[in-house]
């Protein structure tokens, strides 16, 4: 699976601005490694498949506070069935909201609480003020990209058509297009940007609008060549309050930013004279595109795990015919780490996350799982049922994930130990150093007093 890999690094400048790395990180790392009696070079080689005697120094240099070593693949680093069939959007949990009696009932309760029709409970994290800030954060998405979170395409900020500059200034070539789009997307709001070649396997076989009950075919008005996949970081401290409405506020803010950013990037492309289709959750399966675009790996929690922010991102994308070069997929040891970590599964209030040791090609527990891709499948019915009881989305599987907070000593340790008998200790160390807190009462109490970067 690790075909023709070579290593590249993520520069430290890509670290989240609100996360300062402690000066004693290296000491912790050295202490832990030495106390476990593990030779770093040997273990790194064992973990990532690199002969420890050919590249140990390079691997170690990259594993310092300055960078994160990655393995770059020529093809998707996930096994995909030869007879893989495109997924019908109608089977997603949010579309079943439109026709499946059980999910309709859950969805109605969720929607009434989520939109403030039913007053919040008044518990910490669920006050009227918390609900107000959550609705404010979601407001751009709700008012200008209505129902995009349910996967409804081609409306509001995600409109598929927009004025195209008829002077068609264009870009010089694919290299020029790549650098222009990456700079513009970051400037316009993306935290991370990757480019995938257009691959119709990830486009839904049929679209379904749960509010109108209409099916439609995914027909583009042009032939897309690439998909620009953008990750929007969500606020770290708000996620420590998961599953409260303060976490929902952080998710909502990201949804609002997704719509704005995808719209602006599509406008930039159209102003260069090319075609662009901006998308949120709609049209195609975002985590698969995120992997293909080199933004990260799939985790046990079913989410894209990025090296920079872990799963604490939301994804939007833009299909286009603008010339550019695709990025290559990456891995950095997530699957091996997930095998023993289980923090998301333990923290999930609805027990929706698989505890299987290995990912699999099987269907998963629900028609809302997409078979034919090797991954851990979550149970979306259980998850959505909890959301409706909770009165907001949850996010505990994001907050609890050790990759959520960038801390390079931890990543290095994970890579080092993942393939060794000491791997089960990784999770305990994460707890020991206070990472991955969920429903933290102090954080909930302090949320309104703390400044944020937004
Ligand atoms: S969002 Fe919450 S309920 Fe759903 S899978 Fe994640 S932790 Fe479980
Ligand atoms: S919490 Fe642990 S098991 Fe879950 S996705 Fe993150 S690393 Fe993997």
Tab-separated table of N, CA, C and O in Angstrom, residues 112-154:
chain	number	residue	atom	x	y	z
A	112	UNK	N	-36.027	21.018	16.004
A	112	UNK	CA	-36.731	21.946	16.896
A	112	UNK	C	-35.796	22.481	17.987
A	112	UNK	O	-35.817	23.657	18.327
A	113	UNK	N	-34.953	21.588	18.506
A	113	UNK	CA	-34.006	22.040	19.538
A	113	UNK	C	-32.901	22.896	18.918
A	113	UNK	O	-32.533	23.943	19.430
A	114	UNK	N	-32.395	22.422	17.771
A	114	UNK	CA	-31.256	23.065	17.119
A	114	UNK	C	-31.594	24.487	16.668
A	114	UNK	O	-30.772	25.399	16.749
A	115	UNK	N	-32.838	24.687	16.204
A	115	UNK	CA	-33.241	26.005	15.714
A	115	UNK	C	-33.916	26.842	16.784
A	115	UNK	O	-34.473	27.903	16.489
A	116	UNK	N	-33.899	26.399	18.026
A	116	UNK	CA	-34.389	27.216	19.130
A	116	UNK	C	-35.900	27.230	19.283
A	116	UNK	O	-36.430	28.043	20.042
A	117	UNK	N	-36.615	26.358	18.561
A	117	UNK	CA	-38.078	26.285	18.717
A	117	UNK	C	-38.381	25.778	20.128
A	117	UNK	O	-39.263	26.291	20.826
A	118	UNK	N	-37.625	24.773	20.552
A	118	UNK	CA	-37.721	24.264	21.921
A	118	UNK	C	-36.610	24.947	22.728
A	118	UNK	O	-35.461	24.979	22.285
A	119	UNK	N	-36.940	25.529	23.888
A	119	UNK	CA	-35.890	26.233	24.634
A	119	UNK	C	-34.801	25.277	25.139
A	119	UNK	O	-35.090	24.111	25.405
A	120	UNK	N	-33.566	25.772	25.230
A	120	UNK	CA	-32.485	24.917	25.740
A	120	UNK	C	-32.705	24.578	27.211
A	120	UNK	O	-33.452	25.263	27.905
A	121	UNK	N	-32.014	23.537	27.665
A	121	UNK	CA	-32.285	22.993	29.008
A	121	UNK	C	-31.891	23.943	30.138
A	121	UNK	O	-32.394	23.835	31.244
A	122	UNK	N	-30.970	24.865	29.886
A	122	UNK	CA	-30.501	25.761	30.938
A	122	UNK	C	-29.302	25.206	31.702
A	122	UNK	O	-28.698	25.885	32.528
A	123	UNK	N	-28.932	23.963	31.415
A	123	UNK	CA	-27.738	23.364	32.027
A	123	UNK	C	-26.497	24.106	31.504
A	123	UNK	O	-26.562	24.755	30.449
A	124	UNK	N	-25.339	23.974	32.203
A	124	UNK	CA	-24.115	24.607	31.689
A	124	UNK	C	-23.828	24.164	30.247
A	124	UNK	O	-23.846	22.967	29.947
A	125	UNK	N	-23.601	25.146	29.403
A	125	UNK	CA	-23.370	24.850	27.985
A	125	UNK	C	-24.661	24.797	27.178
A	125	UNK	O	-24.622	24.659	25.953
A	126	UNK	N	-25.800	24.901	27.876
A	126	UNK	CA	-27.107	24.841	27.196
A	126	UNK	C	-28.014	25.959	27.696
A	126	UNK	O	-29.208	25.776	27.876
A	127	UNK	N	-27.434	27.133	27.957
A	127	UNK	CA	-28.236	28.279	28.391
A	127	UNK	C	-28.790	28.989	27.160
A	127	UNK	O	-28.379	28.717	26.018
A	128	UNK	N	-29.675	29.939	27.386
A	128	UNK	CA	-30.198	30.732	26.270
A	128	UNK	C	-29.060	31.497	25.583
A	128	UNK	O	-29.051	31.670	24.361
A	129	UNK	N	-28.101	31.969	26.381
A	129	UNK	CA	-26.972	32.716	25.791
A	129	UNK	C	-26.107	31.795	24.930
A	129	UNK	O	-25.642	32.187	23.852
A	130	UNK	N	-25.883	30.571	25.421
A	130	UNK	CA	-25.113	29.603	24.628
A	130	UNK	C	-25.842	29.289	23.318
A	130	UNK	O	-25.225	29.208	22.249
A	131	UNK	N	-27.161	29.141	23.420
A	131	UNK	CA	-27.950	28.862	22.216
A	131	UNK	C	-27.882	30.042	21.242
A	131	UNK	O	-27.803	29.859	20.022
A	132	UNK	N	-27.877	31.254	21.805
A	132	UNK	CA	-27.833	32.451	20.948
A	132	UNK	C	-26.518	32.517	20.170
A	132	UNK	O	-26.511	32.814	18.961
A	133	UNK	N	-25.415	32.222	20.837
A	133	UNK	CA	-24.132	32.314	20.119
A	133	UNK	C	-24.014	31.177	19.106
A	133	UNK	O	-23.416	31.342	18.033
A	134	UNK	N	-24.600	30.026	19.429
A	134	UNK	CA	-24.563	28.912	18.464
A	134	UNK	C	-25.352	29.289	17.207
A	134	UNK	O	-24.865	29.120	16.077
A	135	UNK	N	-26.559	29.820	17.403
A	135	UNK	CA	-27.372	30.199	16.229
A	135	UNK	C	-26.709	31.330	15.438
A	135	UNK	O	-26.786	31.364	14.203
A	136	UNK	N	-26.060	32.245	16.155
A	136	UNK	CA	-25.344	33.325	15.461
A	136	UNK	C	-24.214	32.754	14.607
A	136	UNK	O	-24.000	33.173	13.460
A	137	UNK	N	-23.485	31.777	15.162
A	137	UNK	CA	-22.374	31.180	14.417
A	137	UNK	C	-22.865	30.452	13.167
A	137	UNK	O	-22.236	30.483	12.110
A	138	UNK	N	-24.018	29.793	13.284
A	138	UNK	CA	-24.575	29.050	12.149
A	138	UNK	C	-25.282	29.969	11.147
A	138	UNK	O	-25.674	29.528	10.064
A	139	UNK	N	-25.516	31.234	11.495
A	139	UNK	CA	-26.476	32.053	10.752
A	139	UNK	C	-26.123	32.244	9.283
A	139	UNK	O	-27.019	32.262	8.427
A	140	UNK	N	-24.847	32.391	8.957
A	140	UNK	CA	-24.494	32.576	7.535
A	140	UNK	C	-24.851	31.311	6.760
A	140	UNK	O	-25.434	31.359	5.672
A	141	UNK	N	-24.525	30.167	7.352
A	141	UNK	CA	-24.892	28.899	6.699
A	141	UNK	C	-26.407	28.779	6.579
A	141	UNK	O	-26.940	28.472	5.508
A	142	UNK	N	-27.123	29.039	7.679
A	142	UNK	CA	-28.576	28.856	7.666
A	142	UNK	C	-29.273	29.817	6.706
A	142	UNK	O	-30.222	29.444	6.027
A	143	UNK	N	-28.788	31.061	6.643
A	143	UNK	CA	-29.510	32.072	5.872
A	143	UNK	C	-29.021	32.223	4.431
A	143	UNK	O	-29.779	32.632	3.564
A	144	UNK	N	-27.741	31.893	4.195
A	144	UNK	CA	-27.186	32.124	2.849
A	144	UNK	C	-26.725	30.835	2.161
A	144	UNK	O	-26.211	30.867	1.051
A	145	UNK	N	-26.857	29.708	2.840
A	145	UNK	CA	-26.530	28.415	2.222
A	145	UNK	C	-27.495	27.391	2.817
A	145	UNK	O	-27.104	26.328	3.258
A	146	UNK	N	-28.759	27.737	2.776
A	146	UNK	CA	-29.794	27.013	3.516
A	146	UNK	C	-29.771	25.507	3.241
A	146	UNK	O	-29.758	25.082	2.096
A	147	UNK	N	-29.758	24.770	4.344
A	147	UNK	CA	-29.800	23.299	4.304
A	147	UNK	C	-28.571	22.660	3.669
A	147	UNK	O	-28.601	21.484	3.307
A	148	UNK	N	-27.508	23.443	3.528
A	148	UNK	CA	-26.290	22.833	2.973
A	148	UNK	C	-25.772	21.739	3.899
A	148	UNK	O	-25.194	20.753	3.451
A	149	UNK	N	-25.971	21.921	5.216
A	149	UNK	CA	-25.468	20.897	6.142
A	149	UNK	C	-26.206	19.571	5.958
A	149	UNK	O	-25.736	18.523	6.370
A	150	UNK	N	-27.384	19.611	5.333
A	150	UNK	CA	-28.122	18.385	5.018
A	150	UNK	C	-27.778	17.874	3.622
A	150	UNK	O	-28.381	16.937	3.131
A	151	UNK	N	-26.848	18.537	2.962
A	151	UNK	CA	-26.370	18.052	1.668
A	151	UNK	C	-27.153	18.563	0.474
A	151	UNK	O	-27.060	18.002	-0.623
A	152	UNK	N	-27.940	19.644	0.652
A	152	UNK	CA	-28.685	20.195	-0.485
A	152	UNK	C	-27.729	21.067	-1.316
A	152	UNK	O	-27.177	22.040	-0.808
A	153	UNK	N	-27.497	20.710	-2.596
A	153	UNK	CA	-26.521	21.453	-3.404
A	153	UNK	C	-27.117	22.666	-4.099
A	153	UNK	O	-28.338	22.850	-4.126
A	154	UNK	N	-26.246	23.468	-4.670
A	154	UNK	CA	-26.611	24.466	-5.678
A	154	UNK	C	-27.635	25.483	-5.172
A	154	UNK	O	-28.645	25.734	-5.813
